[in-house]
Structure formats: C-alpha cells, structure tokens
C-alpha cells in the first residue's frame, strides 16, 4: 500500500510537467556549465595578448 502511494505522485508529476520546462531546465544548466568554460577561454586569450 505504501509503495503505491509513493508511485502515484511521481507519475502525475511526469505527466503534468510540460516539455518547455525540461527545455528551459536544460538551457539553464547548459549556461551555468558553460560560464566557467567561457571565463577560461577569455583568460587564455588575454594571456596570449599580453
């Protein structure tokens, strides 16, 4: 009985969650991950110029 009660809310969340939310989540995580990469690239370029 307890397992069924735990599974139902998870299925409802997956069904009711819109695809746009997942896309927005991916974009946010992608930007957060890429920020340190861009900082390192800019620092590397500045190091070459000086």
Short mmCIF file of C-alpha atoms in Angstrom, two decimals:
data_model
loop_
_atom_site.label_atom_id
_atom_site.label_comp_id
_atom_site.label_asym_id
_atom_site.label_seq_id
_atom_site.Cartn_x
_atom_site.Cartn_y
_atom_site.Cartn_z
CA UNK A 1 0.00 0.00 0.00
CA UNK A 2 2.79 2.46 0.85
CA UNK A 3 4.63 1.82 -2.42
CA UNK A 4 1.51 2.58 -4.49
CA UNK A 5 1.00 5.87 -2.64
CA UNK A 6 4.59 6.88 -3.39
CA UNK A 7 4.38 5.98 -7.08
CA UNK A 8 1.19 7.88 -7.94
CA UNK A 9 2.51 11.45 -7.30
CA UNK A 10 5.63 10.70 -9.36
CA UNK A 11 3.55 9.59 -12.35
CA UNK A 12 1.32 12.68 -12.07
CA UNK A 13 4.35 14.97 -11.99
CA UNK A 14 5.82 13.39 -15.11
CA UNK A 15 2.50 13.60 -16.97
CA UNK A 16 1.64 17.16 -15.93
CA UNK A 17 5.17 18.55 -16.38
CA UNK A 18 5.34 20.43 -19.72
CA UNK A 19 8.13 19.81 -22.22
CA UNK A 20 9.02 23.52 -22.15
CA UNK A 21 10.03 23.18 -18.51
CA UNK A 22 12.56 20.49 -19.39
CA UNK A 23 13.95 22.57 -22.26
CA UNK A 24 14.27 25.63 -20.02
CA UNK A 25 15.96 23.49 -17.37
CA UNK A 26 18.45 22.22 -19.95
CA UNK A 27 19.21 25.75 -21.12
CA UNK A 28 19.77 26.99 -17.56
CA UNK A 29 22.10 24.10 -16.72
CA UNK A 30 23.91 24.49 -20.05
CA UNK A 31 24.52 28.19 -19.39
CA UNK A 32 25.67 27.55 -15.82
CA UNK A 33 28.09 24.86 -17.01
CA UNK A 34 29.41 26.96 -19.92
CA UNK A 35 30.15 30.11 -17.87
CA UNK A 36 33.42 28.74 -16.37
CA UNK A 37 34.43 27.49 -19.83
CA UNK A 38 33.93 30.96 -21.34
CA UNK A 39 35.87 32.57 -18.45
CA UNK A 40 38.77 30.18 -19.02
CA UNK A 41 38.72 30.83 -22.79
CA UNK A 42 38.72 34.62 -22.26
CA UNK A 43 41.55 34.30 -19.73
CA UNK A 44 43.52 32.13 -22.16
CA UNK A 45 43.07 34.69 -24.97
CA UNK A 46 44.05 37.57 -22.67
CA UNK A 47 47.14 35.60 -21.63
CA UNK A 48 48.21 35.30 -25.27
CA UNK A 49 47.71 39.00 -25.97
CA UNK A 50 49.87 40.05 -23.02
#
